[in-house]
Short mmCIF file of C-alpha atoms and ligand atoms in Angstrom, two decimals:
data_model
loop_
_atom_site.label_atom_id
_atom_site.label_comp_id
_atom_site.label_asym_id
_atom_site.label_seq_id
_atom_site.Cartn_x
_atom_site.Cartn_y
_atom_site.Cartn_z
CA UNK A 86 21.13 -19.66 0.28
CA UNK A 87 18.89 -16.60 0.25
CA UNK A 88 15.38 -16.90 1.60
CA UNK A 89 13.01 -15.01 -0.69
CA UNK A 90 11.65 -11.74 0.60
CA UNK A 91 8.08 -12.92 1.01
CA UNK A 92 9.11 -15.91 3.10
CA UNK A 93 11.18 -13.94 5.57
CA UNK A 94 9.55 -13.81 8.95
CA UNK A 95 9.79 -10.72 11.08
CA UNK A 96 12.00 -10.64 14.11
CA UNK A 97 9.07 -9.58 16.27
CA UNK A 98 6.87 -12.34 14.97
CA UNK A 99 8.06 -15.92 14.86
CA UNK A 100 4.72 -17.50 14.11
CA UNK A 101 5.48 -18.00 10.42
CA UNK A 102 8.71 -19.84 11.05
CA UNK A 103 7.02 -23.13 10.10
CA UNK A 104 6.64 -21.91 6.51
CA UNK A 105 10.34 -21.12 6.33
CA UNK A 106 11.13 -24.57 7.65
CA UNK A 107 8.84 -26.07 5.01
CA UNK A 108 10.65 -23.98 2.42
CA UNK A 109 14.05 -25.23 3.56
CA UNK A 110 12.80 -28.83 3.59
CA UNK A 111 11.41 -28.42 0.07
CA UNK A 112 14.83 -27.37 -1.15
CA UNK A 113 16.46 -30.39 0.44
CA UNK A 114 13.87 -32.72 -1.01
CA UNK A 115 13.59 -31.33 -4.51
CA UNK A 116 16.86 -29.52 -5.05
CA UNK A 117 14.86 -26.59 -6.35
CA UNK A 118 13.61 -23.41 -4.82
CA UNK A 119 10.10 -24.68 -4.14
CA UNK A 120 8.97 -21.11 -3.61
CA UNK A 121 5.68 -21.33 -5.39
CA UNK A 122 4.55 -24.58 -3.85
CA UNK A 123 5.29 -23.32 -0.36
CA UNK A 124 3.03 -20.36 -0.39
CA UNK A 125 0.44 -22.13 -2.49
CA UNK A 126 0.23 -24.37 0.54
CA UNK A 127 -0.49 -21.27 2.58
CA UNK A 128 -3.57 -20.60 0.44
CA UNK A 129 -4.73 -24.19 0.68
CA UNK A 130 -7.80 -24.73 2.79
CA UNK A 131 -6.85 -28.16 4.05
CA UNK A 132 -7.15 -28.88 7.75
CA UNK A 133 -3.41 -29.04 8.18
CA UNK A 134 -2.86 -25.57 6.72
CA UNK A 135 -5.70 -24.11 8.74
CA UNK A 136 -4.00 -25.33 11.86
CA UNK A 137 -0.84 -23.49 10.87
CA UNK A 138 -2.86 -20.32 10.34
CA UNK A 139 -4.74 -20.72 13.60
CA UNK A 140 -2.79 -18.22 15.75
CA UNK A 141 -3.56 -15.36 13.35
CA UNK A 142 -7.27 -16.12 13.34
CA UNK A 143 -7.43 -16.02 17.12
CA UNK A 144 -5.77 -12.62 17.36
CA UNK A 145 -6.75 -10.08 14.68
CA UNK A 146 -3.92 -8.11 13.16
CA UNK A 147 -3.77 -4.55 14.42
CA UNK A 148 -3.73 -1.88 11.72
CA UNK A 149 -3.44 1.89 12.13
CA UNK A 150 -4.55 4.35 9.44
CA UNK A 151 -2.88 7.77 9.80
CA UNK A 152 -4.50 10.72 8.02
CA UNK A 153 -5.56 14.35 8.26
CA UNK A 154 -3.78 16.32 5.53
CA UNK A 155 -4.22 15.31 1.91
CA UNK A 156 -4.83 17.31 -1.27
CA UNK A 157 -7.28 14.55 -2.21
CA UNK A 158 -10.51 15.71 -0.64
CA UNK A 159 -11.86 12.18 -0.49
CA UNK A 160 -9.58 11.34 2.43
CA UNK A 161 -12.12 11.37 5.32
CA UNK A 162 -14.25 8.94 3.29
CA UNK A 163 -11.40 6.85 1.91
CA UNK A 164 -10.07 6.25 5.42
CA UNK A 165 -13.48 4.86 6.40
CA UNK A 166 -13.61 2.79 3.20
CA UNK A 167 -10.20 1.23 3.85
CA UNK A 168 -11.05 0.64 7.52
CA UNK A 169 -14.28 -1.15 6.61
CA UNK A 170 -12.66 -3.20 3.83
CA UNK A 171 -10.00 -4.39 6.26
CA UNK A 172 -12.41 -5.20 9.07
CA UNK A 173 -14.77 -7.06 6.74
CA UNK A 174 -12.03 -9.64 6.13
CA UNK A 175 -12.14 -10.62 9.80
CA UNK A 176 -8.35 -10.44 9.88
CA UNK A 177 -7.90 -6.87 11.11
CA UNK A 178 -8.79 -4.55 13.91
CA UNK A 179 -8.31 -0.98 12.63
CA UNK A 180 -7.71 2.28 14.48
CA UNK A 181 -7.35 5.76 12.99
CA UNK A 182 -4.88 8.40 14.17
CA UNK A 183 -5.57 11.86 12.75
CA UNK A 184 -3.77 15.18 12.91
CA UNK A 185 -5.75 17.68 14.98
CA UNK A 186 -5.30 20.31 12.28
CA UNK A 187 -6.67 18.87 9.08
CA UNK A 188 -6.50 20.05 5.46
CA UNK A 189 -9.04 19.54 2.65
CA UNK A 190 -11.40 17.66 4.95
CA UNK A 191 -14.49 19.66 4.05
CA UNK A 192 -15.89 17.84 1.00
CA UNK A 193 -16.40 14.62 2.96
CA UNK A 194 -16.86 16.21 6.38
CA UNK A 195 -19.78 13.93 7.27
CA UNK A 196 -17.26 11.09 7.55
CA UNK A 197 -14.93 13.03 9.89
CA UNK A 198 -16.69 12.11 13.19
CA UNK A 199 -16.94 8.44 12.24
CA UNK A 200 -13.25 7.67 12.64
CA UNK A 201 -13.38 7.86 16.42
CA UNK A 202 -10.61 10.43 16.71
CA UNK A 203 -12.41 13.31 18.43
CA UNK A 204 -12.71 16.88 17.22
CA UNK A 205 -10.41 18.25 14.53
CA UNK A 206 -10.05 21.68 12.91
CA UNK A 207 -9.78 22.12 9.15
CA UNK A 208 -7.27 24.81 8.13
CA UNK A 209 -6.55 26.59 4.84
CA UNK A 210 -2.91 25.50 4.91
CA UNK A 211 -1.49 22.23 6.30
CA UNK A 212 0.06 22.98 9.68
CA UNK A 213 2.86 21.20 11.52
CA UNK A 214 1.82 19.58 14.80
CA UNK A 215 4.48 19.01 17.46
CA UNK A 216 2.15 16.57 19.28
CA UNK A 217 1.42 14.34 16.29
CA UNK A 218 2.63 11.11 17.89
CA UNK A 219 0.95 7.91 16.65
CA UNK A 220 2.11 4.83 18.55
CA UNK A 221 3.11 2.81 15.51
CA UNK A 222 4.90 0.17 17.56
CA UNK A 223 1.55 -1.00 18.95
CA UNK A 224 0.45 -2.09 15.46
CA UNK A 225 1.29 -4.82 12.97
CA UNK A 226 0.94 -2.37 10.08
CA UNK A 227 0.57 1.39 9.57
CA UNK A 228 -1.31 2.75 6.52
CA UNK A 229 -0.73 6.32 5.35
CA UNK A 230 -3.64 8.28 3.90
CA UNK A 231 -1.68 11.53 4.01
CA UNK A 232 -0.97 13.24 0.68
CA UNK A 233 0.67 16.07 -1.22
CA UNK A 234 1.79 19.04 0.90
CA UNK A 235 1.13 17.32 4.24
CA UNK A 236 3.05 19.18 6.95
CA UNK A 237 6.20 17.49 8.17
CA UNK A 238 5.76 15.16 11.12
CA UNK A 239 7.75 15.98 14.27
CA UNK A 240 11.31 14.67 14.15
CA UNK A 241 10.64 12.34 17.08
CA UNK A 242 7.68 10.83 15.21
CA UNK A 243 9.82 10.40 12.09
CA UNK A 244 12.52 8.66 14.12
CA UNK A 245 9.93 6.44 15.81
CA UNK A 246 8.58 5.29 12.43
CA UNK A 247 12.12 4.62 11.18
CA UNK A 248 12.86 2.53 14.26
CA UNK A 249 9.53 0.70 14.03
CA UNK A 250 10.14 -0.13 10.38
CA UNK A 251 13.80 -1.07 10.63
CA UNK A 252 12.98 -3.46 13.47
CA UNK A 253 10.27 -5.29 11.53
CA UNK A 254 7.18 -3.09 11.17
CA UNK A 255 4.76 -2.89 8.24
CA UNK A 256 3.82 0.21 6.25
CA UNK A 257 1.41 0.87 3.38
CA UNK A 258 1.48 3.95 1.12
CA UNK A 259 -1.79 4.69 -0.72
CA UNK A 260 -1.93 6.96 -3.80
CA UNK A 261 -0.85 10.51 -2.79
CA UNK A 262 0.93 9.26 0.33
CA UNK A 263 3.90 8.94 -2.02
CA UNK A 264 3.71 12.71 -2.58
CA UNK A 265 4.31 13.40 1.12
CA UNK A 266 7.51 14.38 2.90
CA UNK A 267 9.94 14.90 -0.04
CA UNK A 268 12.73 16.02 2.33
CA UNK A 269 12.52 13.03 4.69
CA UNK A 270 15.11 10.68 3.20
CA UNK A 271 14.20 7.59 5.25
CA UNK A 272 10.52 7.96 4.34
CA UNK A 273 11.51 8.10 0.68
CA UNK A 274 13.54 4.93 1.17
CA UNK A 275 10.46 3.29 2.64
CA UNK A 276 8.14 4.19 -0.24
CA UNK A 277 10.89 3.55 -2.81
CA UNK A 278 9.49 6.01 -5.34
CA UNK A 279 7.72 9.33 -4.84
CA UNK A 280 6.08 12.04 -6.87
CA UNK A 281 5.91 15.85 -6.93
CA UNK A 282 7.13 17.88 -3.93
CA UNK A 283 10.00 19.28 -6.04
CA UNK A 284 11.58 15.86 -6.26
CA UNK A 285 14.15 15.67 -9.07
CA UNK A 286 17.21 13.64 -10.08
CA UNK A 287 18.68 14.54 -6.67
CA UNK A 288 16.13 12.14 -5.15
CA UNK A 289 16.89 9.11 -7.34
CA UNK A 290 16.20 7.62 -10.75
CA UNK A 291 12.99 7.27 -12.67
CA UNK A 292 11.98 3.60 -12.49
CA UNK A 293 9.57 2.04 -14.99
CA UNK A 294 9.10 -0.68 -17.60
CA UNK A 295 9.49 0.21 -21.27
CA UNK A 296 7.30 -1.12 -24.06
CA UNK A 297 9.77 -3.97 -24.63
CA UNK A 298 9.18 -5.20 -21.08
CA UNK A 299 12.56 -4.08 -19.75
CA UNK A 300 12.90 -2.65 -16.25
CA UNK A 301 14.54 0.78 -16.58
CA UNK A 302 16.31 2.87 -13.94
CA UNK A 303 16.90 6.26 -15.53
CA UNK A 304 18.97 8.81 -13.58
CA UNK A 305 18.57 11.58 -16.15
CA UNK A 306 17.56 15.03 -14.91
CA UNK A 307 13.92 15.97 -14.82
CA UNK A 308 10.82 16.68 -12.81
CA UNK A 309 9.07 14.02 -10.79
CA UNK A 310 5.39 13.17 -10.84
CA UNK A 311 2.75 13.49 -13.55
CA UNK A 312 -0.54 11.95 -14.61
CA UNK A 313 -3.07 12.20 -17.38
CA UNK A 314 -6.82 12.43 -16.77
CA UNK A 315 -8.58 9.85 -14.61
CA UNK A 316 -9.63 6.96 -16.82
CA UNK A 317 -9.90 3.17 -16.92
CA UNK A 318 -6.50 1.71 -17.74
CA UNK A 319 -4.79 -1.70 -17.76
CA UNK A 320 -2.58 -2.94 -14.92
CA UNK A 321 0.00 -5.55 -15.98
CA UNK A 322 1.58 -7.98 -13.53
CA UNK A 323 5.41 -8.00 -13.53
CA UNK A 324 5.81 -10.48 -10.65
CA UNK A 325 3.10 -13.12 -10.85
CA UNK A 326 4.20 -15.39 -8.02
CA UNK A 327 4.32 -12.86 -5.21
CA UNK A 328 1.70 -13.49 -2.50
CA UNK A 329 0.02 -10.15 -3.30
CA UNK A 330 -0.39 -10.83 -7.03
CA UNK A 331 -0.72 -14.61 -7.09
CA UNK A 332 -3.81 -15.72 -8.98
CA UNK A 333 -4.60 -12.30 -10.48
CA UNK A 334 -5.08 -12.16 -14.27
CA UNK A 335 -1.89 -11.02 -16.00
CA UNK A 336 -3.73 -7.87 -17.12
CA UNK A 337 -6.71 -6.29 -15.33
CA UNK A 338 -8.55 -3.01 -15.53
CA UNK A 339 -8.87 -0.23 -12.97
CA UNK A 340 -11.99 1.86 -12.62
CA UNK A 341 -11.50 5.58 -13.33
CA UNK A 342 -8.20 6.36 -11.68
CA UNK A 343 -4.98 8.30 -12.23
CA UNK A 344 -2.01 6.53 -13.75
CA UNK A 345 0.84 8.11 -11.80
CA UNK A 346 3.93 8.60 -13.99
CA UNK A 347 7.52 9.84 -13.82
CA UNK A 348 7.97 8.69 -10.22
CA UNK A 349 11.51 8.73 -8.90
CA UNK A 350 13.21 7.99 -5.60
CA UNK A 351 15.91 5.96 -3.87
CA UNK A 352 14.29 2.72 -5.17
CA UNK A 353 16.45 0.60 -2.85
CA UNK A 354 15.18 -2.95 -2.27
CA UNK A 355 12.20 -2.07 -4.47
CA UNK A 356 10.21 -4.70 -6.37
CA UNK A 357 7.60 -3.61 -8.89
CA UNK A 358 4.76 -6.14 -8.79
CA UNK A 359 2.54 -4.45 -11.40
CA UNK A 360 2.60 -1.51 -13.78
CA UNK A 361 -0.07 0.73 -15.31
CA UNK A 362 -0.28 2.00 -18.85
CA UNK A 363 -2.03 5.33 -19.46
CA UNK A 364 -4.35 4.83 -22.44
CA UNK A 365 -6.19 8.14 -22.12
CA UNK A 366 -4.57 9.62 -25.21
CA UNK A 367 -3.08 12.31 -22.95
CA UNK A 368 -0.42 10.21 -21.25
CA UNK A 369 2.59 12.12 -19.92
CA UNK A 370 4.88 9.21 -20.89
CA UNK A 371 4.90 6.18 -23.19
CA UNK A 372 5.99 3.93 -20.32
CA UNK A 373 4.49 1.25 -18.11
CA UNK A 374 4.51 3.01 -14.74
CA UNK A 375 4.90 1.36 -11.31
CA UNK A 376 1.48 0.78 -9.68
CA UNK A 377 1.91 -1.99 -7.09
CA UNK A 378 5.28 -2.19 -5.33
CA UNK A 379 6.92 -3.78 -2.30
CA UNK A 380 9.96 -2.45 -0.49
CA UNK A 381 12.28 -3.98 2.08
CA UNK A 382 13.37 -1.48 4.77
CA UNK A 383 15.61 -3.00 7.42
CA UNK A 384 13.51 -5.86 8.78
CA UNK A 385 10.28 -4.07 7.80
CA UNK A 386 8.10 -4.44 4.73
CA UNK A 387 6.25 -1.82 2.74
CA UNK A 388 3.41 -2.16 0.25
CA UNK A 389 3.01 0.85 -2.06
CA UNK A 390 0.02 1.33 -4.35
CA UNK A 391 -0.29 4.39 -6.54
CA UNK A 392 -3.95 3.56 -7.22
CA UNK A 393 -6.83 5.18 -5.31
CA UNK A 394 -7.42 8.74 -6.56
CA UNK A 395 -11.07 9.11 -5.52
CA UNK A 396 -13.93 7.04 -4.07
CA UNK A 397 -14.84 5.57 -7.47
CA UNK A 398 -11.18 4.50 -7.88
CA UNK A 399 -11.14 2.91 -4.44
CA UNK A 400 -14.33 0.97 -5.23
CA UNK A 401 -12.40 -0.88 -7.96
CA UNK A 402 -12.23 -4.54 -6.97
CA UNK A 403 -8.63 -4.57 -8.19
CA UNK A 404 -7.78 -1.75 -5.77
CA UNK A 405 -9.66 -3.39 -2.89
CA UNK A 406 -8.06 -6.81 -3.29
CA UNK A 407 -4.51 -5.56 -3.90
CA UNK A 408 -4.85 -3.17 -0.94
CA UNK A 409 -6.14 -5.88 1.41
CA UNK A 410 -3.47 -8.33 0.34
CA UNK A 411 -0.78 -5.64 0.50
CA UNK A 412 -1.77 -4.73 4.06
CA UNK A 413 -1.82 -8.38 5.15
CA UNK A 414 1.56 -8.97 3.51
CA UNK A 415 3.12 -5.86 5.07
CA UNK A 416 1.84 -7.02 8.46
CA UNK A 417 2.78 -10.70 8.26
CA UNK A 418 4.78 -11.52 5.14
CA UNK A 419 2.05 -13.80 3.85
CA UNK A 420 -1.36 -13.57 2.22
CA UNK A 421 -4.48 -15.61 2.97
CA UNK A 422 -7.10 -13.47 1.20
CA UNK A 423 -8.34 -15.22 -1.98
CA UNK A 424 -9.10 -13.66 -5.36
CA UNK A 425 -12.85 -12.81 -5.42
CA UNK A 426 -15.14 -13.89 -8.25
CA UNK A 427 -15.73 -10.26 -9.28
CA UNK A 428 -12.03 -9.45 -9.76
CA UNK A 429 -11.50 -7.37 -12.94
CA UNK A 430 -10.14 -8.86 -16.13
CA UNK A 431 -8.37 -7.43 -19.17
CA UNK A 432 -11.80 -6.79 -20.68
CA UNK A 433 -13.98 -5.86 -17.69
CA UNK A 434 -13.54 -3.20 -15.02
CA UNK A 435 -15.41 -4.12 -11.83
CA UNK A 436 -16.35 -2.12 -8.76
CA UNK A 437 -18.35 -2.43 -5.55
CA UNK A 438 -20.44 0.56 -4.49
CA UNK A 439 -19.34 1.48 -0.96
CA UNK A 440 -21.99 1.33 1.74
CA UNK A 441 -20.93 2.46 5.17
CA UNK A 442 -21.81 -0.06 7.84
CA UNK A 443 -23.97 1.26 10.62
CA UNK A 444 -21.58 0.12 13.35
CA UNK A 445 -19.17 2.93 12.44
CA UNK A 446 -21.69 5.45 13.71
ZN1 ZN B 538 -4.93 11.67 -7.33
#
């Protein structure tokens, strides 16, 4: 009997074992999988369930955002946005670890000092840093806000992330973080699919849904990574009963964002939770492209969102909720964050204007 991915508990964290036991009992009692009812129980607000969740409430989850080199000039601001979103849930305590030599940090430079990382220097070209050594193992989940052309991390840092992940860590790739590190095979296994960086068929198949709703893995030769103009487009759920997507409308709208297309990569242990369809009239493909994904890497879990091009994209309630749930899931294997009343629908795009809280300053 195979325990579903989202019910697996991490080897470094036994506190969710009760849910697995409930799952096993439900099979014995009903003769069926019982998957849905088990994690619906996790979302229940009854006293009994709250007691099961109690340990997590007492100790906030520790999240680390790594950043510093990203072709998307919003990055100093988007790091603060993601940090604040996470902390507002009351579930997370968030630190930032930044490369000392930054790239494209000028547009949003007023946000640079607010991350609590000390002085950094913005360079014309991303530069490798031998002393870039975030202590991932001290965190429940690591979130990458690096992007296209980020300089390679030191080999020791790469190996440390691989060890952290294979032994049960959590990782989240946001938008252009899937452009980073095309030559680091294990990183590409973690993110499942990547874009640009001279990735080609040598790096793995294209993976997408066609217009008939079939999941396609296409190994044919070709370039990797494309997008049309930023615009509001529909996101369609492909897995509706995953903790991250449960309760979302089957189709919901982004705010203005890029619909990444023609991604390819190892795509091992990859599950596409939701796809996006470019409706700009200038779409690079006629496919439904992967938007929200989860990946199994050793005993570790990865959430990968291709959404989040600029601040107005990140203000999308669909981005915020899927990001928060994806981070919680990557950290714990479960989700407790409910769908908010202002979640977008197939007809209405919704956003929340970001206001920096004073306590960051
Ligand atoms: Zn972008």
